[in-house]
Amino acid sequence: MKNVRLLNLFLGIVEVLFQFIVVYPLQGFIWTMLFHESSMTSYNAAVLLLAAFLFYTIRKISARVWQFLLGHLLALGGMLLILPAYPMQIITGVSVVFLFLFSVTARFAREWQTADQPKLLHLGVLALVYIGGWALKDASLMGQCFAMALTACVLYFLYWRLMALKEYVENNRDSAYFPERQVKRVSRSMLGIYTLLMTGCMILLSIVPAGPWVGSLGKGLLAALRWFFGLFRGCGAEQNEEPLAETSPVEDMTMPPVEENPGSPIWDWLWKIFSTLILLLVAAGLVYLIVRLFARLYQSFYHKDDGDGDHKEFIRPTDRTDKVRRETKAGLGFGGTPSQKVRRIYRKKILSLKRRDQELKESLTPKEQTEEVALTDAKEMLDLYEKARYGREECSKEDTKRMKELASGGKN
């Protein structure tokens, strides 16, 4: 379909709006709870919307790890610099940092890149903020949450419909007959129906008074919170505190100073060793965690999941040797079965022998690929590749080691 890029653009806009819809009322609730006044301005809203857009754009267009990290840090620094140093803007800065952390974290989990869509949990957050605004007697915050929740419902159905359309287009892109006109007509009709339904719901909910119901819900929530925290205090909310009887002052009986025991030097020595080991273990754990986080981020950019199914290693004209080297470096060090490693080594070997102006057809068999790149004495390498492709359960670490030896010593 010609409008796939436009579809992705709409999906990105909806995602940015959804992040703004959740963060903006939450920021207003924090401000009202701390300072007991409402001070949300259009400037704060513009800053949050701009921050969400910048972080989303950087996350989508960054092709290298350094571009991703540098872009996020520059965007975060720029957003914090344009904020004046007074309390409301400090809270806005905290919200910007929250958006920054969400955007960075989205690249650690590979499944977030395809499932980075609005969830009904966001509506739950807005509902809690609405109840909090009722408890704080802030009518403006309640109105903002109500409007944001209705807008979130519209965006949710819109996003769901666009994602279904995108999935259908991607699954049927290569089919002989693709009903593009019918797909567009059905999609527009469904979007129109969703828009009319949500508009009617907005009008209906704005007419029906929901204050008493929300008030009773808020009272029940506050009572449940009091009961829950009363369990930790050891006294219920219904218990009355009785004043303690006055007691006569105790005479000041000063005790003679007790001589301190110097302690055993062996115990002090053992305690120093133990505390040093604890600090070393904690430091090593932090270093390991940081290294794993950066490695996971690096892997999310350069690692290519080859899978373990029965498929041939297609060599496309856009594939490059340095690209496969990064994929191999990011993939082999973080798991993978021996069959996956053998096939990666084979693919890297073929691309290293391919000339820059040479294009290998995807229909070539592995034997024909070796002949095209003039790889001689490749029978054992082909046998290992076929074993990794069809008998992946039988492929062992020794096969991976042997494949590395053949690939390193088999160049012409």
CSV table of C-alpha atoms in Angstrom, one decimal:
chain,number,residue,atom,x,y,z
A,1,MET,CA,0.0,0.0,0.0
A,2,LYS,CA,1.3,3.5,-0.9
A,3,ASN,CA,0.1,5.0,2.4
A,4,VAL,CA,2.0,2.8,4.8
A,5,ARG,CA,4.3,5.6,5.8
A,6,LEU,CA,1.3,7.9,6.4
A,7,LEU,CA,-0.2,5.1,8.5
A,8,ASN,CA,3.0,4.9,10.6
A,9,LEU,CA,2.9,8.6,11.0
A,10,PHE,CA,-0.6,8.6,12.4
A,11,LEU,CA,0.3,5.7,14.8
A,12,GLY,CA,3.2,7.8,16.1
A,13,ILE,CA,1.0,10.9,16.6
A,14,VAL,CA,-1.5,8.8,18.5
A,15,GLU,CA,1.2,7.3,20.7
A,16,VAL,CA,2.7,10.7,21.6
A,17,LEU,CA,-0.8,12.1,22.4
A,18,PHE,CA,-1.4,9.1,24.7
A,19,GLN,CA,1.8,9.7,26.6
A,20,PHE,CA,0.9,13.4,27.0
A,21,ILE,CA,-2.7,12.6,28.1
A,22,VAL,CA,-1.4,10.3,30.9
A,23,VAL,CA,1.5,12.5,32.2
A,24,TYR,CA,-0.2,15.9,32.1
A,25,PRO,CA,-3.1,15.3,34.6
A,26,LEU,CA,-0.7,13.2,36.8
A,27,GLN,CA,1.6,16.3,37.0
A,28,GLY,CA,-1.3,18.5,38.0
A,29,PHE,CA,-2.3,16.1,40.7
A,30,ILE,CA,1.2,16.1,42.2
A,31,TRP,CA,1.3,19.9,42.2
A,32,THR,CA,-2.2,20.2,43.8
A,33,MET,CA,-1.3,17.6,46.4
A,34,LEU,CA,1.9,19.3,47.4
A,35,PHE,CA,0.9,23.0,47.2
A,36,HIS,CA,-2.9,22.8,47.5
A,37,GLU,CA,-3.5,25.0,44.5
A,38,SER,CA,-4.0,24.5,40.8
A,39,SER,CA,-1.3,26.1,38.6
A,40,MET,CA,-1.4,24.2,35.3
A,41,THR,CA,-0.6,26.4,32.3
A,42,SER,CA,-0.5,26.0,28.5
A,43,TYR,CA,3.3,26.4,28.7
A,44,ASN,CA,3.6,23.3,30.8
A,45,ALA,CA,1.4,21.4,28.4
A,46,ALA,CA,3.5,22.6,25.4
A,47,VAL,CA,6.7,21.5,27.1
A,48,LEU,CA,5.4,18.0,27.9
A,49,LEU,CA,4.0,17.6,24.4
A,50,LEU,CA,7.2,18.7,22.8
A,51,ALA,CA,9.2,16.3,25.0
A,52,ALA,CA,7.1,13.3,24.2
A,53,PHE,CA,7.4,14.1,20.5
A,54,LEU,CA,11.2,14.6,20.6
A,55,PHE,CA,11.8,11.3,22.5
A,56,TYR,CA,9.5,9.3,20.3
A,57,THR,CA,11.2,10.7,17.1
A,58,ILE,CA,14.7,10.0,18.4
A,59,ARG,CA,13.7,6.5,19.4
A,60,LYS,CA,12.3,5.7,15.9
A,61,ILE,CA,15.0,7.3,13.7
A,62,SER,CA,18.2,6.4,15.6
A,63,ALA,CA,20.1,3.7,13.8
A,64,ARG,CA,23.1,3.5,16.2
A,65,VAL,CA,23.5,3.3,19.9
A,66,TRP,CA,25.5,6.5,20.2
A,67,GLN,CA,22.9,8.4,18.1
A,68,PHE,CA,20.1,7.1,20.4
A,69,LEU,CA,21.9,8.0,23.7
A,70,LEU,CA,23.3,11.3,22.5
A,71,GLY,CA,20.0,12.4,21.0
A,72,HIS,CA,18.1,11.6,24.2
A,73,LEU,CA,20.6,13.3,26.4
A,74,LEU,CA,20.6,16.4,24.2
A,75,ALA,CA,16.8,16.5,24.1
A,76,LEU,CA,16.6,16.1,27.9
A,77,GLY,CA,19.2,18.8,28.5
A,78,GLY,CA,17.5,21.2,26.1
A,79,MET,CA,14.0,20.6,27.7
A,80,LEU,CA,15.4,21.2,31.2
A,81,LEU,CA,17.2,24.3,30.1
A,82,ILE,CA,14.1,26.0,28.8
A,83,LEU,CA,12.2,25.5,32.1
A,84,PRO,CA,12.5,28.3,34.6
A,85,ALA,CA,13.6,27.4,38.1
A,86,TYR,CA,10.4,27.7,40.2
A,87,PRO,CA,8.4,24.8,41.8
A,88,MET,CA,5.8,24.2,39.0
A,89,GLN,CA,8.6,24.0,36.4
A,90,ILE,CA,10.6,21.6,38.6
A,91,ILE,CA,7.6,19.2,38.6
A,92,THR,CA,7.4,19.6,34.8
A,93,GLY,CA,11.1,18.8,34.6
A,94,VAL,CA,10.4,15.6,36.6
A,95,SER,CA,7.6,14.7,34.1
A,96,VAL,CA,10.1,15.3,31.3
A,97,VAL,CA,12.6,13.0,33.0
A,98,PHE,CA,9.8,10.4,33.3
A,99,LEU,CA,9.2,10.6,29.6
A,100,PHE,CA,12.9,10.3,29.0
A,101,LEU,CA,13.2,7.1,31.1
A,102,PHE,CA,10.2,5.6,29.3
A,103,SER,CA,11.7,6.2,25.9
A,104,VAL,CA,15.1,4.8,26.8
A,105,THR,CA,13.5,1.7,28.5
A,106,ALA,CA,11.4,1.1,25.4
A,107,ARG,CA,14.5,0.0,23.5
A,108,PHE,CA,15.6,-2.6,26.1
A,109,ALA,CA,12.6,-4.9,25.6
A,110,ARG,CA,12.4,-5.8,21.9
A,111,GLU,CA,8.7,-6.7,22.2
A,112,TRP,CA,8.0,-3.1,23.3
A,113,GLN,CA,9.0,-1.9,19.8
A,114,THR,CA,6.1,-3.8,18.2
A,115,ALA,CA,3.7,-3.6,21.2
A,116,ASP,CA,4.3,0.0,22.1
A,117,GLN,CA,0.6,0.8,22.1
A,118,PRO,CA,-1.8,2.4,24.5
A,119,LYS,CA,-3.1,0.1,27.2
A,120,LEU,CA,-6.3,0.2,29.3
A,121,LEU,CA,-3.9,0.7,32.3
A,122,HIS,CA,-3.6,4.3,31.2
A,123,LEU,CA,-7.3,4.8,31.7
A,124,GLY,CA,-6.9,3.3,35.2
A,125,VAL,CA,-4.3,5.9,36.0
A,126,LEU,CA,-6.6,8.7,34.9
A,127,ALA,CA,-9.4,7.3,37.0
A,128,LEU,CA,-7.2,7.3,40.1
A,129,VAL,CA,-6.1,10.9,39.4
A,130,TYR,CA,-9.8,11.8,39.0
A,131,ILE,CA,-10.6,10.3,42.4
A,132,GLY,CA,-7.6,12.0,43.9
A,133,GLY,CA,-8.8,15.3,42.5
A,134,TRP,CA,-12.2,14.7,44.1
A,135,ALA,CA,-10.5,14.0,47.4
A,136,LEU,CA,-8.5,17.2,47.1
A,137,LYS,CA,-11.7,19.2,46.1
A,138,ASP,CA,-10.0,20.4,42.9
A,139,ALA,CA,-12.7,20.9,40.2
A,140,SER,CA,-10.3,21.9,37.5
A,141,LEU,CA,-8.2,18.8,37.9
A,142,MET,CA,-11.3,16.6,37.8
A,143,GLY,CA,-12.4,18.3,34.6
A,144,GLN,CA,-9.0,17.8,33.0
A,145,CYS,CA,-9.0,14.1,33.9
A,146,PHE,CA,-12.6,13.6,32.6
A,147,ALA,CA,-11.7,15.3,29.3
A,148,MET,CA,-8.4,13.4,29.0
A,149,ALA,CA,-10.1,10.1,29.7
A,150,LEU,CA,-12.7,10.6,27.0
A,151,THR,CA,-10.0,11.6,24.6
A,152,ALA,CA,-8.0,8.6,25.6
A,153,CYS,CA,-10.9,6.3,24.7
A,154,VAL,CA,-11.2,7.9,21.3
A,155,LEU,CA,-7.4,7.5,20.7
A,156,TYR,CA,-7.5,3.9,22.0
A,157,PHE,CA,-10.1,2.8,19.5
A,158,LEU,CA,-8.4,4.8,16.8
A,159,TYR,CA,-5.0,3.2,17.5
A,160,TRP,CA,-6.6,-0.3,17.7
A,161,ARG,CA,-8.2,0.2,14.2
A,162,LEU,CA,-5.0,1.6,12.7
A,163,MET,CA,-2.9,-1.3,14.1
A,164,ALA,CA,-5.3,-3.9,12.7
A,165,LEU,CA,-5.1,-2.2,9.3
A,166,LYS,CA,-1.3,-2.1,9.4
A,167,GLU,CA,-1.1,-5.8,10.4
A,168,TYR,CA,-3.5,-6.7,7.5
A,169,VAL,CA,-1.4,-4.7,5.0
A,170,GLU,CA,1.9,-6.2,6.1
A,171,ASN,CA,0.5,-9.8,6.0
A,172,ASN,CA,-1.0,-9.4,2.5
A,173,ARG,CA,1.5,-7.0,0.9
A,174,ASP,CA,3.0,-9.7,-1.4
A,175,SER,CA,-0.3,-11.3,-2.4
A,176,ALA,CA,-1.4,-11.4,-6.0
A,177,TYR,CA,-4.6,-9.5,-5.3
A,178,PHE,CA,-4.7,-6.9,-2.6
A,179,PRO,CA,-8.1,-5.0,-2.3
A,180,GLU,CA,-6.6,-1.6,-1.5
A,181,ARG,CA,-9.8,0.4,-2.3
A,182,GLN,CA,-12.0,-1.9,-0.2
A,183,VAL,CA,-9.5,-1.8,2.7
A,184,LYS,CA,-9.5,2.0,2.6
A,185,ARG,CA,-13.3,2.2,2.4
A,186,VAL,CA,-13.8,-0.2,5.3
A,187,SER,CA,-11.2,1.5,7.5
A,188,ARG,CA,-12.7,5.0,6.9
A,189,SER,CA,-16.2,3.6,7.7
A,190,MET,CA,-15.0,2.0,10.9
A,191,LEU,CA,-13.2,5.2,12.0
A,192,GLY,CA,-16.3,7.2,11.3
A,193,ILE,CA,-18.4,4.8,13.4
A,194,TYR,CA,-15.9,5.0,16.3
A,195,THR,CA,-15.8,8.8,16.1
A,196,LEU,CA,-19.6,9.1,16.2
A,197,LEU,CA,-19.9,6.6,19.1
A,198,MET,CA,-17.3,8.3,21.2
A,199,THR,CA,-18.8,11.7,20.5
A,200,GLY,CA,-22.2,10.5,21.6
A,201,CYS,CA,-20.6,9.0,24.8
A,202,MET,CA,-18.9,12.4,25.5
A,203,ILE,CA,-22.2,14.3,25.2
A,204,LEU,CA,-24.1,11.7,27.3
A,205,LEU,CA,-21.5,11.6,30.1
A,206,SER,CA,-21.3,15.4,30.2
A,207,ILE,CA,-25.1,15.6,30.7
A,208,VAL,CA,-25.5,12.8,33.2
A,209,PRO,CA,-24.4,13.9,36.7
A,210,ALA,CA,-21.7,11.5,38.0
A,211,GLY,CA,-20.6,13.5,41.0
A,212,PRO,CA,-22.5,11.4,43.7
A,213,TRP,CA,-21.3,8.1,42.3
A,214,VAL,CA,-17.7,9.3,42.0
A,215,GLY,CA,-17.9,10.7,45.5
A,216,SER,CA,-19.1,7.4,47.0
A,217,LEU,CA,-16.3,5.6,45.1
A,218,GLY,CA,-13.7,8.1,46.5
A,219,LYS,CA,-15.0,7.6,50.1
A,220,GLY,CA,-14.7,3.9,49.7
A,221,LEU,CA,-11.2,4.1,48.4
A,222,LEU,CA,-10.1,6.4,51.2
A,223,ALA,CA,-11.7,4.1,53.8
A,224,ALA,CA,-9.9,1.1,52.3
A,225,LEU,CA,-6.6,3.0,52.4
A,226,ARG,CA,-7.1,4.0,56.0
A,227,TRP,CA,-7.8,0.4,56.9
A,228,PHE,CA,-4.8,-0.9,55.0
A,229,PHE,CA,-2.3,1.5,56.6
A,230,GLY,CA,-4.0,0.9,60.0
A,231,LEU,CA,-2.8,-2.7,59.8
A,232,PHE,CA,0.8,-1.5,59.7
A,233,ARG,CA,0.4,1.0,62.5
A,234,GLY,CA,-1.0,-1.7,64.8
A,235,CYS,CA,-4.1,0.3,65.5
A,236,GLY,CA,-7.4,0.6,63.6
A,237,ALA,CA,-9.0,3.8,62.5
A,238,GLU,CA,-11.9,3.3,64.9
A,239,GLN,CA,-9.8,3.0,68.1
A,240,ASN,CA,-9.9,6.1,70.3
A,241,GLU,CA,-6.7,7.3,71.8
A,242,GLU,CA,-7.0,7.8,75.6
A,243,PRO,CA,-4.8,10.3,77.3
A,244,LEU,CA,-2.1,8.7,79.5
A,245,ALA,CA,-2.3,9.2,83.2
A,246,GLU,CA,0.1,11.7,84.6
A,247,THR,CA,3.1,10.1,86.3
A,248,SER,CA,5.3,11.6,88.9
A,249,PRO,CA,8.7,12.8,87.6
A,250,VAL,CA,11.4,10.3,88.1
A,251,GLU,CA,14.3,11.4,90.2
A,252,ASP,CA,17.5,12.1,88.3
A,253,MET,CA,19.6,9.1,89.2
A,254,THR,CA,22.8,9.5,87.3
A,255,MET,CA,24.6,6.3,86.7
A,256,PRO,CA,28.4,6.1,86.9
A,257,PRO,CA,30.0,6.0,83.5
A,258,VAL,CA,30.6,2.5,82.2
A,259,GLU,CA,34.0,1.8,80.8
A,260,GLU,CA,33.9,0.8,77.2
A,261,ASN,CA,35.2,-2.6,76.2
A,262,PRO,CA,37.9,-2.2,73.6
A,263,GLY,CA,36.8,-5.4,71.9
A,264,SER,CA,38.7,-8.1,70.2
A,265,PRO,CA,41.2,-7.1,67.5
A,266,ILE,CA,40.5,-10.3,65.7
A,267,TRP,CA,36.7,-9.5,65.6
A,268,ASP,CA,37.5,-6.0,64.2
A,269,TRP,CA,39.7,-7.5,61.6
A,270,LEU,CA,37.1,-10.1,60.5
A,271,TRP,CA,34.4,-7.3,60.4
A,272,LYS,CA,36.5,-5.2,58.1
A,273,ILE,CA,37.1,-8.1,55.8
A,274,PHE,CA,33.4,-8.9,55.8
A,275,SER,CA,32.3,-5.3,55.1
A,276,THR,CA,34.9,-5.0,52.4
A,277,LEU,CA,33.6,-8.2,50.7
A,278,ILE,CA,30.0,-6.9,50.9
A,279,LEU,CA,31.0,-3.6,49.3
A,280,LEU,CA,32.9,-5.4,46.6
A,281,LEU,CA,30.0,-7.7,45.8
A,282,VAL,CA,27.5,-4.8,45.7
A,283,ALA,CA,29.9,-2.8,43.4
A,284,ALA,CA,30.4,-5.9,41.2
A,285,GLY,CA,26.6,-6.4,41.0
A,286,LEU,CA,26.1,-2.8,40.0
A,287,VAL,CA,28.8,-2.9,37.3
A,288,TYR,CA,27.3,-6.2,36.0
A,289,LEU,CA,23.8,-4.7,35.9
A,290,ILE,CA,25.0,-1.6,34.1
A,291,VAL,CA,27.0,-3.7,31.6
A,292,ARG,CA,24.0,-5.9,30.9
A,293,LEU,CA,21.7,-2.9,30.4
A,294,PHE,CA,24.0,-1.3,27.9
A,295,ALA,CA,24.6,-4.7,26.2
A,296,ARG,CA,20.8,-5.2,26.0
A,297,LEU,CA,20.5,-1.8,24.4
A,298,TYR,CA,23.3,-2.5,22.0
A,299,GLN,CA,21.6,-5.8,21.1
A,300,SER,CA,18.3,-4.2,20.5
A,301,PHE,CA,19.9,-2.1,17.7
A,302,TYR,CA,22.3,-4.5,16.0
A,303,HIS,CA,21.2,-8.1,16.9
A,304,LYS,CA,19.2,-9.9,14.2
A,305,ASP,CA,17.0,-12.7,15.5
A,306,ASP,CA,17.6,-15.4,12.9
A,307,GLY,CA,15.2,-17.8,14.6
A,308,ASP,CA,15.5,-21.5,14.6
A,309,GLY,CA,13.1,-22.6,11.9
A,310,ASP,CA,13.7,-24.3,8.6
A,311,HIS,CA,14.6,-21.3,6.4
A,312,LYS,CA,17.4,-20.4,4.0
A,313,GLU,CA,19.9,-17.7,4.7
A,314,PHE,CA,18.8,-15.1,2.1
A,315,ILE,CA,21.6,-12.8,1.0
A,316,ARG,CA,20.1,-9.5,-0.1
A,317,PRO,CA,21.8,-6.6,-2.0
A,318,THR,CA,21.5,-4.3,1.1
A,319,ASP,CA,23.3,-6.8,3.3
A,320,ARG,CA,26.9,-5.7,4.2
A,321,THR,CA,29.8,-7.4,5.9
A,322,ASP,CA,30.1,-4.8,8.7
A,323,LYS,CA,26.4,-5.1,9.4
A,324,VAL,CA,26.6,-8.8,9.8
A,325,ARG,CA,29.7,-8.4,12.0
A,326,ARG,CA,27.8,-6.2,14.4
A,327,GLU,CA,24.8,-8.6,14.4
A,328,THR,CA,27.2,-11.5,15.1
A,329,LYS,CA,29.0,-9.6,17.9
A,330,ALA,CA,25.7,-8.7,19.5
A,331,GLY,CA,24.1,-12.1,19.1
A,332,LEU,CA,26.8,-14.7,19.8
A,333,GLY,CA,27.8,-13.2,23.2
A,334,PHE,CA,24.2,-13.3,24.6
A,335,GLY,CA,23.0,-16.8,24.0
A,336,GLY,CA,21.7,-18.5,20.9
A,337,THR,CA,21.7,-22.2,20.0
A,338,PRO,CA,24.6,-23.8,18.2
A,339,SER,CA,22.5,-24.0,15.0
A,340,GLN,CA,21.9,-20.3,15.0
A,341,LYS,CA,25.6,-19.6,15.5
A,342,VAL,CA,26.6,-21.9,12.6
A,343,ARG,CA,24.2,-20.2,10.3
A,344,ARG,CA,25.4,-16.8,11.3
A,345,ILE,CA,29.0,-17.8,10.6
A,346,TYR,CA,28.0,-19.1,7.2
A,347,ARG,CA,26.1,-15.9,6.3
A,348,LYS,CA,29.0,-13.7,7.5
A,349,LYS,CA,31.5,-15.8,5.4
A,350,ILE,CA,29.4,-15.5,2.2
A,351,LEU,CA,29.1,-11.7,2.6
A,352,SER,CA,32.8,-11.3,3.3
A,353,LEU,CA,33.6,-12.9,-0.1
A,354,LYS,CA,30.9,-11.1,-2.1
A,355,ARG,CA,32.1,-8.2,-4.2
A,356,ARG,CA,30.5,-4.8,-3.6
A,357,ASP,CA,28.9,-4.7,-7.0
A,358,GLN,CA,27.8,-8.3,-6.9
A,359,GLU,CA,24.2,-9.2,-6.2
A,360,LEU,CA,23.2,-12.7,-5.1
A,361,LYS,CA,19.7,-13.9,-6.1
A,362,GLU,CA,17.5,-15.0,-3.2
A,363,SER,CA,16.6,-18.1,-5.1
A,364,LEU,CA,20.2,-19.5,-5.0
A,365,THR,CA,20.8,-22.6,-3.0
A,366,PRO,CA,23.7,-22.7,-0.4
A,367,LYS,CA,25.8,-24.6,-2.9
A,368,GLU,CA,25.1,-22.0,-5.6
A,369,GLN,CA,25.9,-19.2,-3.2
A,370,THR,CA,29.4,-20.7,-2.5
A,371,GLU,CA,30.0,-21.0,-6.3
A,372,GLU,CA,29.0,-17.4,-6.9
A,373,VAL,CA,31.5,-16.1,-4.4
A,374,ALA,CA,34.1,-18.6,-5.6
A,375,LEU,CA,34.4,-20.4,-2.2
A,376,THR,CA,36.4,-23.6,-2.9
A,377,ASP,CA,36.5,-26.7,-0.7
A,378,ALA,CA,33.2,-25.7,0.9
A,379,LYS,CA,31.7,-29.3,1.2
A,380,GLU,CA,32.3,-29.6,4.9
A,381,MET,CA,31.0,-26.1,5.5
A,382,LEU,CA,27.9,-26.8,3.5
A,383,ASP,CA,27.3,-30.1,5.4
A,384,LEU,CA,27.5,-28.2,8.7
A,385,TYR,CA,25.1,-25.6,7.4
A,386,GLU,CA,22.6,-28.2,6.3
A,387,LYS,CA,22.9,-29.9,9.6
A,388,ALA,CA,22.2,-26.6,11.4
A,389,ARG,CA,19.3,-26.0,9.1
A,390,TYR,CA,17.5,-29.3,9.2
A,391,GLY,CA,18.8,-31.0,12.3
A,392,ARG,CA,19.2,-28.2,14.7
A,393,GLU,CA,18.7,-30.5,17.7
A,394,GLU,CA,21.8,-32.5,16.7
A,395,CYS,CA,24.0,-29.4,16.1
A,396,SER,CA,26.6,-29.2,18.9
A,397,LYS,CA,29.2,-26.7,20.2
A,398,GLU,CA,31.9,-28.7,18.4
A,399,ASP,CA,30.1,-28.0,15.1
A,400,THR,CA,30.1,-24.3,15.9
A,401,LYS,CA,33.9,-24.4,16.7
A,402,ARG,CA,34.6,-26.4,13.5
A,403,MET,CA,32.5,-23.9,11.4
A,404,LYS,CA,34.6,-21.0,12.9
A,405,GLU,CA,37.8,-22.8,11.9
A,406,LEU,CA,36.5,-23.4,8.3
A,407,ALA,CA,35.4,-19.8,8.0
A,408,SER,CA,38.6,-18.3,9.2
A,409,GLY,CA,40.8,-20.5,7.0
A,410,GLY,CA,38.8,-20.9,3.9
A,411,LYS,CA,39.3,-17.5,2.3
A,412,ASN,CA,40.8,-17.4,-1.2
